[in-house]
Amino acid sequence: MDEERALYIVRAGEAGAIERVLRDYSEKHRATFKFEPTDEDKRKKLCEGIFKVLVKDVPTTCQVTCLEVLRILSRDKKILVPVTTKENMQILLRLAKLNELDESLEKVSEFPVIVESLKCLCNIVFNSQMAQQLSLELNLAAKLCNLLRKCKDRKFINDIKCFDLRLLFVLSLLHTDIRSQLRYELQGLPLLTQILESAFSIKWTDEYESAIDHNGPPLSPQETDCAIEALKALFNVTVDSWKVHKESESHQFRVMAAVLRHCLLIAGPTEDKTEELHSNAVNLLSNVPVSCLDVLICPLTHEEETHEGTTLDELPSDKTAEKETVLKNNTMVYNGMNMEAIHVLLNFMEKRIDKGSSYREGLTPVLSLLTECSRTHRNIRKYLKDQVLPPLRDVTNRPEVGSTVRNKLVRLMTHVDLGVKQIAAEFLFVLCKERVDSLLKYTGYGNAAGLLAARGLLTGGRGDNWYSEDEDTDTEEYKNAKPNINLITGHLEEPMPNLIDEMTEEQKEYEAMKLVNMLDKLSRRADVKDLYQDGG
């Protein structure tokens, strides 16, 4: 009945009546995602009627209401086939300001129309193969990039940017050809990186370093949503970017990695939004060539080096040792390098482990990222080794028992999901410089057997990658306990008591005679067996 009444007014009514009836329909079906099959034909005709209204000269409020209803109806894939035509797509492109090459976004009153048109396009393109083909024919990706350039530095139109980016993400998700077009023809990498810079209000202090205000306000919900959509679109654009051959590409990826470092060090409006933001940043960092990830760490600035009027060089020698990690001015410092971003990644990884579910989707990306960073960048590996595998002191418990990061990762080495246990074991192996003896010290042979068997290292040795030759230093506690450590379980086992020491002389004599009698019986049985075999 709702569709029938709305269709009657849309066909015969004036703009005011159309707006009223469609507003009622929109409010009633705002949360509707499943539709009655019996009314399918009416919904198709209602969509066609709405497109006829949108080409007329109607007030902006009427356009917005028409687009809201069209967005709701476009959730139903079955009705999109007859309404997804080139003419109708062009109507939406015009309303979204995607056809005008030179027109600027000055009329604030038109912004709601632009946003609703982009929302409709997102639904239609995602749900209709015909719309996807028309998007290629109409060169929609180029039009979206042009709209982004108009509004990339203007914060008051974040909704337009957000849904422009979402549509760009949907297009690049569904068409691999568009990824290549975005990357090279449309210069999508620098463009989307600049969108992120604008969302984060980044101020550069050096080529790849930005100023971080630890006491600043969190991102607004609009800025966070815009950043998340840009990160998702960038992921598709860079999904095949492991190999970089040009110096200009290397620079672009380093700038993007520096922006992502900034992203990891700021917060969203809520804890959940911060995690979503950081999760998308981790996914994108996984696409960055590992050689460009050196910008995740950087030398300390003079202000960071100064701590209560004292520089690192002036601190006592035991505080400047290479393996000493200190916290100064809210900055994680290791060996004279700022490790804040790596520390955030480590905490993010631990939170994902603690969730206890969806390890393959939620945990493996950050574990893979930390593994590759550790394999390539010495300071990152040494910092992570210091945090995850500190020098052993108490070895009374098994390596998988406890609440430390090491305990949690060792437990994952025997996880039922093959991919999860492989990447967890690989991460620990890399932190141990791919040395079997070092890995066994922290995990025990039983937990590491799967990795060692896959690598052909069950008898010992080391992996194929080269690492520095600096040696681990065992603590005195570990050295004293080492002779009694069970190599299979990886923990200290108390020597078994000698039962003979607790026996009296009579008991010892009794047990000795029992043993003699048992040996005599065994000997007699062997003689009988030999007799039968000889045929005697």
Coordinates of C-alpha atoms in Angstrom, one line a residue:
M1 CA 0.0 0.0 0.0
D2 CA 2.9 2.4 0.8
E3 CA 4.4 2.0 -2.7
E4 CA 1.0 2.3 -4.4
R5 CA 0.1 5.6 -2.6
A6 CA 3.6 7.0 -3.2
L7 CA 3.5 6.0 -6.9
Y8 CA 0.1 7.7 -7.4
I9 CA 1.3 11.0 -5.9
V10 CA 4.7 10.9 -7.7
R11 CA 2.9 10.4 -11.1
A12 CA 0.2 13.0 -10.6
G13 CA 1.1 15.3 -7.7
E14 CA 2.9 18.6 -7.5
A15 CA 6.4 19.0 -5.8
G16 CA 5.0 19.7 -2.3
A17 CA 2.7 16.7 -2.3
I18 CA 5.5 14.5 -3.7
E19 CA 7.9 15.6 -1.0
R20 CA 5.4 14.9 1.8
V21 CA 4.4 11.4 0.7
L22 CA 8.0 10.4 0.0
R23 CA 9.2 11.8 3.4
D24 CA 6.6 9.6 5.1
Y25 CA 7.8 6.6 3.0
S26 CA 11.4 7.3 3.9
E27 CA 10.7 7.6 7.6
K28 CA 8.7 4.4 7.6
H29 CA 11.3 2.4 5.7
R30 CA 14.5 4.0 6.9
A31 CA 15.7 0.7 8.4
T32 CA 14.2 -1.6 5.8
F33 CA 16.6 -4.0 4.1
K34 CA 14.3 -6.8 3.1
F35 CA 11.3 -6.1 0.9
E36 CA 8.1 -8.0 0.1
P37 CA 8.4 -9.8 -3.3
T38 CA 4.7 -9.2 -4.0
D39 CA 5.4 -5.4 -4.3
E40 CA 8.4 -5.7 -6.5
D41 CA 6.7 -4.4 -9.6
K42 CA 5.4 -1.3 -7.7
R43 CA 8.8 -0.5 -6.4
K44 CA 10.3 -0.7 -9.9
K45 CA 7.6 1.8 -11.1
L46 CA 8.2 4.0 -8.1
C47 CA 11.9 4.2 -9.0
E48 CA 11.1 5.1 -12.5
G49 CA 8.7 7.8 -11.3
I50 CA 11.3 9.3 -9.0
F51 CA 13.9 9.6 -11.8
K52 CA 11.2 11.5 -13.8
V53 CA 10.8 13.9 -10.9
L54 CA 14.6 14.4 -10.5
V55 CA 14.9 15.8 -14.1
K56 CA 12.3 18.5 -13.3
D57 CA 12.9 21.8 -11.8
V58 CA 11.8 21.0 -8.2
P59 CA 13.0 22.5 -4.9
T60 CA 16.2 21.1 -3.3
T61 CA 14.3 19.7 -0.4
C62 CA 12.1 17.7 -2.8
Q63 CA 15.3 16.4 -4.6
V64 CA 16.8 15.3 -1.3
T65 CA 13.6 13.4 -0.3
C66 CA 13.4 11.7 -3.7
L67 CA 17.0 10.6 -3.4
E68 CA 16.5 9.3 0.1
V69 CA 13.7 7.0 -1.1
L70 CA 15.7 6.0 -4.1
R71 CA 18.6 5.0 -1.8
I72 CA 16.2 2.9 0.3
L73 CA 14.7 1.2 -2.8
S74 CA 18.2 0.5 -4.3
R75 CA 18.9 -1.9 -1.5
D76 CA 16.7 -4.4 -3.4
K77 CA 18.8 -5.9 -6.2
K78 CA 15.8 -7.2 -8.1
I79 CA 14.3 -3.8 -9.0
L80 CA 17.6 -2.3 -10.3
V81 CA 17.7 -4.0 -13.7
P82 CA 15.0 -1.9 -15.4
V83 CA 16.0 1.4 -13.7
T84 CA 19.8 1.1 -14.2
T85 CA 20.1 2.8 -17.5
K86 CA 22.7 5.2 -18.9
E87 CA 20.2 8.0 -18.8
N88 CA 19.3 7.4 -15.1
M89 CA 23.0 7.1 -14.2
Q90 CA 23.7 10.4 -15.8
I91 CA 20.9 12.0 -13.8
L92 CA 22.6 10.9 -10.6
L93 CA 26.0 12.0 -11.9
R94 CA 24.7 15.4 -12.6
L95 CA 23.0 15.8 -9.2
A96 CA 26.3 14.6 -7.5
K97 CA 28.2 17.3 -9.4
L98 CA 30.3 14.6 -11.1
N99 CA 29.7 16.0 -14.7
E100 CA 31.0 19.5 -14.2
L101 CA 34.7 19.8 -14.7
D102 CA 35.1 23.4 -13.7
E103 CA 32.2 24.2 -11.4
S104 CA 33.3 24.8 -7.8
L105 CA 31.4 23.7 -4.7
E106 CA 30.1 27.0 -3.5
K107 CA 26.4 26.5 -3.0
V108 CA 26.0 25.0 0.5
S109 CA 22.3 24.4 -0.1
E110 CA 23.3 21.8 -2.8
F111 CA 25.5 19.7 -0.5
P112 CA 22.6 17.5 0.8
V113 CA 21.7 16.7 -2.8
I114 CA 25.3 15.8 -3.7
V115 CA 25.6 13.5 -0.6
E116 CA 22.3 11.7 -1.2
S117 CA 23.2 11.2 -4.9
L118 CA 26.5 9.7 -4.0
K119 CA 24.8 7.4 -1.5
C120 CA 22.4 6.2 -4.2
L121 CA 25.3 5.6 -6.6
C122 CA 27.1 3.5 -3.9
N123 CA 24.1 1.3 -3.5
I124 CA 23.3 1.0 -7.2
V125 CA 26.9 0.3 -8.3
F126 CA 27.4 -2.3 -5.6
N127 CA 24.1 -4.1 -6.3
S128 CA 23.9 -3.9 -10.1
Q129 CA 26.3 -5.4 -12.6
M130 CA 24.8 -3.2 -15.3
A131 CA 25.6 -0.1 -13.2
Q132 CA 29.2 -1.4 -12.8
Q133 CA 29.6 -1.6 -16.6
L134 CA 28.0 1.8 -17.1
S135 CA 30.5 3.2 -14.5
L136 CA 33.4 2.1 -16.7
E137 CA 31.7 3.5 -19.8
L138 CA 31.0 6.9 -18.1
N139 CA 34.5 7.0 -16.6
L140 CA 33.1 7.4 -13.1
A141 CA 36.5 6.9 -11.4
A142 CA 37.9 10.0 -13.1
K143 CA 34.9 12.0 -12.2
L144 CA 35.1 11.0 -8.5
C145 CA 38.8 12.0 -8.4
N146 CA 38.0 15.3 -9.9
L147 CA 35.3 15.9 -7.3
L148 CA 37.8 15.0 -4.6
R149 CA 40.3 17.6 -5.9
K150 CA 37.6 20.2 -5.5
C151 CA 37.0 19.5 -1.9
K152 CA 40.2 17.9 -0.6
D153 CA 41.2 20.8 1.6
R154 CA 37.7 21.9 2.7
K155 CA 36.7 20.3 6.0
F156 CA 33.1 21.5 6.0
I157 CA 32.2 19.1 3.2
N158 CA 33.4 15.9 4.8
D159 CA 30.2 14.1 4.0
I160 CA 30.8 14.6 0.3
K161 CA 34.4 13.4 0.6
C162 CA 33.3 10.4 2.6
F163 CA 30.8 9.1 0.1
D164 CA 32.9 10.0 -2.8
L165 CA 35.7 7.9 -1.3
R166 CA 33.2 5.1 -0.5
L167 CA 32.1 4.9 -4.1
L168 CA 35.7 5.0 -5.2
F169 CA 36.4 2.0 -2.9
V170 CA 33.4 0.1 -4.2
L171 CA 34.5 0.7 -7.8
S172 CA 38.1 -0.4 -7.2
L173 CA 36.9 -3.4 -5.3
L174 CA 34.7 -4.6 -8.1
H175 CA 37.0 -3.8 -11.0
T176 CA 40.7 -4.6 -11.0
D177 CA 41.2 -2.4 -14.1
I178 CA 40.0 0.7 -12.2
R179 CA 42.8 0.0 -9.6
S180 CA 45.4 0.4 -12.3
Q181 CA 43.7 3.5 -13.7
L182 CA 43.6 5.1 -10.2
R183 CA 47.2 4.3 -9.5
Y184 CA 48.8 5.6 -12.7
E185 CA 46.4 7.6 -14.9
L186 CA 44.5 9.4 -12.2
Q187 CA 47.4 9.7 -9.7
G188 CA 45.2 8.2 -7.0
L189 CA 48.1 7.5 -4.6
P190 CA 49.1 11.1 -4.0
L191 CA 45.5 12.3 -4.2
L192 CA 44.2 9.9 -1.5
T193 CA 47.3 10.5 0.6
Q194 CA 46.5 14.2 0.6
I195 CA 42.9 13.5 1.6
L196 CA 44.4 11.7 4.7
E197 CA 46.7 14.6 5.4
S198 CA 43.8 16.9 5.4
A199 CA 41.6 14.7 7.6
F200 CA 44.5 14.4 10.2
S201 CA 45.5 18.1 9.9
I202 CA 49.1 17.0 9.5
K203 CA 51.9 19.6 10.0
W204 CA 55.2 18.3 8.6
T205 CA 58.4 18.9 10.6
D206 CA 60.6 17.1 8.1
E207 CA 60.3 15.3 4.8
Y208 CA 58.7 12.2 6.4
E209 CA 58.0 13.4 10.0
S210 CA 54.9 15.1 11.3
A211 CA 54.2 16.9 14.5
I212 CA 52.3 14.9 17.1
D213 CA 50.2 16.6 19.7
H214 CA 49.7 13.9 22.4
N215 CA 47.4 16.3 24.4
G216 CA 45.3 17.3 21.4
P217 CA 41.6 16.5 20.9
P218 CA 40.6 13.3 19.1
L219 CA 39.4 13.2 15.6
S220 CA 35.8 14.2 15.0
P221 CA 33.4 11.4 13.9
Q222 CA 33.3 13.0 10.4
E223 CA 37.0 13.2 10.1
T224 CA 37.4 9.6 11.3
D225 CA 34.8 8.2 8.8
C226 CA 36.5 10.2 6.0
A227 CA 39.9 8.8 6.9
I228 CA 38.6 5.2 7.1
E229 CA 37.1 5.4 3.6
A230 CA 40.3 6.9 2.2
L231 CA 42.4 4.1 3.8
K232 CA 40.1 1.5 2.3
A233 CA 40.3 3.1 -1.1
L234 CA 44.1 3.3 -0.9
F235 CA 44.3 -0.3 0.1
N236 CA 42.7 -1.3 -3.3
V237 CA 44.9 1.1 -5.2
T238 CA 48.1 -0.3 -3.6
V239 CA 47.2 -3.9 -3.3
D240 CA 49.9 -5.0 -5.8
S241 CA 52.6 -2.7 -4.7
W242 CA 55.2 -4.9 -3.1
K243 CA 57.8 -4.1 -5.7
V244 CA 58.8 -0.5 -6.3
H245 CA 61.0 0.3 -9.3
K246 CA 61.0 4.1 -9.5
E247 CA 62.4 6.6 -7.0
S248 CA 59.3 8.7 -7.3
E249 CA 57.1 5.8 -6.3
S250 CA 59.4 5.1 -3.3
H251 CA 58.9 8.7 -2.2
Q252 CA 55.1 8.5 -2.5
F253 CA 55.0 5.3 -0.5
R254 CA 57.3 6.8 2.2
V255 CA 55.0 9.9 2.4
M256 CA 52.0 7.5 2.8
A257 CA 53.8 5.5 5.4
A258 CA 54.6 8.7 7.3
V259 CA 50.9 9.6 7.2
L260 CA 50.0 6.2 8.5
R261 CA 52.5 6.5 11.3
H262 CA 50.7 9.7 12.3
C263 CA 47.4 7.8 12.0
L264 CA 48.6 5.2 14.5
L265 CA 49.5 7.9 17.0
I266 CA 46.1 9.7 17.1
A267 CA 42.7 8.6 18.4
G268 CA 39.2 8.6 17.1
P269 CA 36.1 9.8 18.9
T270 CA 35.6 6.4 20.5
E271 CA 37.7 3.4 21.4
D272 CA 35.9 1.3 18.7
K273 CA 36.4 4.0 16.1
T274 CA 40.1 4.2 17.0
E275 CA 40.5 0.5 16.6
E276 CA 38.7 0.5 13.2
L277 CA 41.0 3.4 12.1
H278 CA 44.1 1.6 13.2
S279 CA 42.9 -1.7 11.7
N280 CA 42.6 -0.1 8.3
A281 CA 46.0 1.6 8.7
V282 CA 47.6 -1.8 9.5
N283 CA 45.9 -3.3 6.4
L284 CA 47.3 -0.5 4.2
L285 CA 50.8 -0.7 5.8
S286 CA 50.8 -4.3 4.7
N287 CA 50.7 -3.1 1.0
V288 CA 53.6 -0.7 1.5
P289 CA 57.0 -2.0 0.2
V290 CA 58.9 -3.1 3.2
S291 CA 61.9 -1.0 2.2
C292 CA 59.7 2.1 2.7
L293 CA 58.6 1.2 6.2
D294 CA 61.8 2.7 7.7
V295 CA 59.8 5.9 8.2
L296 CA 57.7 4.2 10.9
I297 CA 60.7 5.0 13.2
C298 CA 62.7 8.1 13.2
P299 CA 65.6 9.6 15.2
L300 CA 64.6 11.6 18.3
T301 CA 64.2 15.3 17.9
H302 CA 66.1 17.6 20.3
E303 CA 63.0 18.1 22.4
E304 CA 62.4 14.4 22.7
E305 CA 66.0 13.8 23.6
T306 CA 65.8 16.3 26.5
H307 CA 64.3 14.8 29.6
E308 CA 64.0 17.1 32.6
G309 CA 66.9 19.2 31.3
T310 CA 69.1 16.1 30.7
T311 CA 70.0 14.7 27.3
L312 CA 70.5 11.0 26.6
D313 CA 74.2 11.5 26.4
E314 CA 74.2 12.9 29.9
L315 CA 72.3 10.0 31.4
P316 CA 74.3 7.4 33.3
S317 CA 75.8 4.7 31.1
D318 CA 73.5 2.0 32.3
K319 CA 70.6 4.1 31.0
T320 CA 72.0 4.5 27.5
A321 CA 72.8 0.9 26.8
E322 CA 71.6 -0.3 23.4
K323 CA 69.0 -2.7 24.8
E324 CA 67.5 -0.2 27.3
T325 CA 64.0 1.0 26.5
V326 CA 62.9 4.2 28.3
L327 CA 59.7 6.3 28.3
K328 CA 60.2 10.0 28.1
N329 CA 57.7 12.7 27.3
N330 CA 55.2 10.1 26.2
T331 CA 57.7 8.8 23.6
M332 CA 58.8 5.2 23.4
V333 CA 62.5 5.4 22.7
Y334 CA 64.9 2.6 21.8
N335 CA 68.6 3.0 20.8
G336 CA 68.0 6.7 20.1
M337 CA 65.0 6.1 17.8
N338 CA 61.3 7.0 18.3
M339 CA 59.4 3.7 18.5
E340 CA 55.9 5.0 19.3
A341 CA 54.3 3.6 16.1
I342 CA 55.8 0.2 16.6
H343 CA 54.7 0.2 20.2
V344 CA 51.1 1.0 19.1
L345 CA 51.3 -1.9 16.5
L346 CA 52.5 -4.2 19.3
N347 CA 49.6 -3.2 21.6
F348 CA 47.2 -3.5 18.7
M349 CA 48.4 -7.1 18.1
E350 CA 48.0 -8.0 21.7
K351 CA 44.5 -6.7 21.8
R352 CA 43.6 -8.8 18.8
I353 CA 45.1 -11.9 20.5
D354 CA 43.1 -11.2 23.6
K355 CA 39.8 -11.0 21.6
G356 CA 40.2 -14.8 21.0
S357 CA 38.3 -14.9 17.7
S358 CA 38.6 -14.0 14.0
Y359 CA 42.4 -14.4 14.2
R360 CA 42.8 -14.9 10.5
E361 CA 41.1 -11.6 9.5
G362 CA 42.0 -9.6 12.6
L363 CA 45.4 -10.8 13.8
T364 CA 47.4 -12.1 10.8
P365 CA 47.7 -8.7 9.0
V366 CA 49.4 -7.0 12.0
L367 CA 51.5 -10.1 12.7
S368 CA 52.7 -10.3 9.1
L369 CA 53.5 -6.6 9.1
L370 CA 55.6 -6.8 12.3
T371 CA 57.3 -9.9 10.9
E372 CA 58.4 -8.2 7.7
C373 CA 59.4 -5.1 9.5
S374 CA 61.6 -7.1 11.9
R375 CA 63.1 -9.1 9.1
T376 CA 64.2 -6.0 7.2
H377 CA 64.8 -3.3 9.8
R378 CA 67.3 -4.1 12.6
N379 CA 66.2 -1.5 15.1
I380 CA 62.5 -2.6 14.8
R381 CA 63.5 -6.2 15.3
K382 CA 65.7 -5.4 18.3
Y383 CA 62.9 -3.3 19.9
L384 CA 60.3 -6.0 19.4
K385 CA 62.7 -8.6 20.7
D386 CA 63.2 -6.6 23.8
Q387 CA 59.4 -6.2 24.3
V388 CA 58.2 -9.7 23.3
L389 CA 61.2 -11.9 24.3
P390 CA 63.0 -10.2 27.1
P391 CA 65.9 -12.1 28.8
L392 CA 64.6 -15.2 30.6
R393 CA 64.7 -15.2 34.3
D394 CA 61.8 -17.3 35.6
V395 CA 61.6 -20.6 33.7
T396 CA 59.5 -22.5 36.2
N397 CA 56.4 -22.4 34.0
R398 CA 55.9 -23.7 30.5
P399 CA 56.4 -21.0 27.7
E400 CA 52.7 -21.1 26.8
V401 CA 51.5 -20.6 30.4
G402 CA 51.1 -17.0 31.5
S403 CA 49.8 -13.6 30.4
T404 CA 52.9 -12.0 28.8
V405 CA 53.0 -11.4 25.0
R406 CA 55.5 -14.2 24.7
N407 CA 53.1 -16.6 26.4
K408 CA 50.2 -15.6 24.2
L409 CA 52.2 -16.0 21.0
V410 CA 53.6 -19.3 22.0
R411 CA 50.0 -20.5 22.6
L412 CA 49.2 -19.5 19.0
M413 CA 52.0 -21.7 17.7
T414 CA 49.8 -24.7 18.3
H415 CA 46.5 -23.0 17.1
V416 CA 44.1 -25.1 15.0
D417 CA 44.2 -22.6 12.2
L418 CA 47.3 -23.4 10.1
G419 CA 47.8 -19.8 8.9
V420 CA 47.6 -18.3 12.3
K421 CA 50.1 -20.7 13.9
Q422 CA 52.5 -20.4 11.0
I423 CA 52.6 -16.6 11.2
A424 CA 52.9 -16.6 15.0
A425 CA 55.8 -19.0 14.8
E426 CA 57.4 -17.1 12.0
F427 CA 57.3 -13.9 14.0
L428 CA 59.0 -15.4 17.0
F429 CA 61.5 -17.1 14.7
V430 CA 62.5 -13.8 13.0
L431 CA 62.8 -12.1 16.5
C432 CA 65.3 -14.9 17.3
K433 CA 67.2 -14.1 14.1
E434 CA 66.0 -17.4 12.7
R435 CA 68.3 -19.3 15.0
V436 CA 66.8 -22.6 16.1
D437 CA 68.6 -22.7 19.5
S438 CA 67.4 -19.2 20.4
L439 CA 63.8 -20.1 19.4
L440 CA 63.8 -23.3 21.4
K441 CA 65.0 -21.4 24.5
Y442 CA 61.8 -19.2 24.4
T443 CA 59.3 -21.7 23.1
G444 CA 60.4 -25.3 23.8
Y445 CA 60.8 -27.9 21.2
G446 CA 57.2 -29.1 21.3
N447 CA 55.7 -25.8 20.4
A448 CA 58.3 -25.1 17.7
A449 CA 58.2 -28.5 16.0
G450 CA 55.7 -27.5 13.4
L451 CA 57.8 -24.6 12.1
L452 CA 61.0 -26.5 12.3
A453 CA 59.6 -29.4 10.4
A454 CA 58.3 -27.1 7.6
R455 CA 61.7 -25.4 7.4
G456 CA 63.7 -28.6 7.5
L457 CA 65.4 -27.5 10.7
L458 CA 64.4 -30.2 13.2
T459 CA 68.0 -31.1 13.8
G460 CA 69.0 -27.4 14.4
G461 CA 70.7 -24.7 12.4
R462 CA 69.2 -21.4 11.2
G463 CA 67.1 -19.9 8.5
D464 CA 68.1 -18.4 5.1
N465 CA 68.1 -14.7 6.0
W466 CA 71.1 -12.8 7.3
Y467 CA 71.0 -11.0 10.6
S468 CA 73.6 -9.2 12.7
E469 CA 75.9 -11.4 14.7
D470 CA 75.4 -9.8 18.1
E471 CA 74.8 -12.5 20.7
D472 CA 72.0 -12.8 23.2
T473 CA 73.1 -12.5 26.8
D474 CA 71.6 -15.0 29.2
T475 CA 70.7 -13.9 32.7
E476 CA 72.4 -15.6 35.7
E477 CA 69.0 -17.1 36.7
Y478 CA 68.7 -18.8 33.3
K479 CA 72.3 -20.0 33.3
N480 CA 71.8 -21.7 36.7
A481 CA 68.5 -23.3 35.6
K482 CA 69.6 -24.3 32.1
P483 CA 70.9 -27.8 33.0
N484 CA 67.5 -28.8 34.4
I485 CA 65.3 -27.3 31.7
N486 CA 63.3 -29.8 29.7
L487 CA 64.0 -29.1 26.0
I488 CA 60.7 -30.4 24.9
T489 CA 58.5 -28.4 27.2
G490 CA 60.9 -25.4 27.6
H491 CA 60.6 -25.1 31.4
L492 CA 62.4 -26.1 34.5
E493 CA 61.7 -29.5 35.9
E494 CA 62.7 -30.5 39.4
P495 CA 65.0 -33.6 39.6
M496 CA 63.0 -36.8 40.3
P497 CA 63.6 -38.1 43.8
N498 CA 65.8 -41.3 44.1
L499 CA 63.5 -43.9 45.7
I500 CA 66.5 -46.1 46.6
D501 CA 67.8 -43.4 49.0
E502 CA 64.7 -43.7 51.1
M503 CA 64.8 -47.5 51.4
T504 CA 66.1 -49.5 54.4
E505 CA 68.8 -52.2 53.8
E506 CA 66.1 -54.9 54.0
Q507 CA 64.0 -53.3 51.4
K508 CA 66.9 -52.9 49.1
E509 CA 67.8 -56.6 49.5
Y510 CA 64.2 -57.5 48.8
E511 CA 64.0 -55.4 45.6
A512 CA 67.3 -56.8 44.4
M513 CA 66.1 -60.4 44.8
K514 CA 62.9 -59.5 42.9
L515 CA 65.0 -58.2 40.1
V516 CA 67.2 -61.4 40.0
N517 CA 64.1 -63.6 39.8
M518 CA 62.6 -61.5 37.0
L519 CA 65.8 -61.8 35.0
D520 CA 66.0 -65.5 35.6
K521 CA 62.4 -65.9 34.3
L522 CA 63.2 -63.9 31.2
S523 CA 66.3 -66.0 30.6
R524 CA 64.3 -69.3 30.9
R525 CA 61.7 -68.1 28.4
A526 CA 64.4 -67.2 25.9
D527 CA 66.0 -70.7 26.2
V528 CA 62.6 -72.3 25.6
K529 CA 62.0 -70.1 22.5
D530 CA 65.4 -71.0 21.0
L531 CA 64.7 -74.7 21.6
Y532 CA 61.4 -74.7 19.6
Q533 CA 63.1 -72.7 16.8
D534 CA 65.8 -75.4 16.5
G535 CA 63.1 -78.1 16.1
G536 CA 64.2 -79.9 19.2

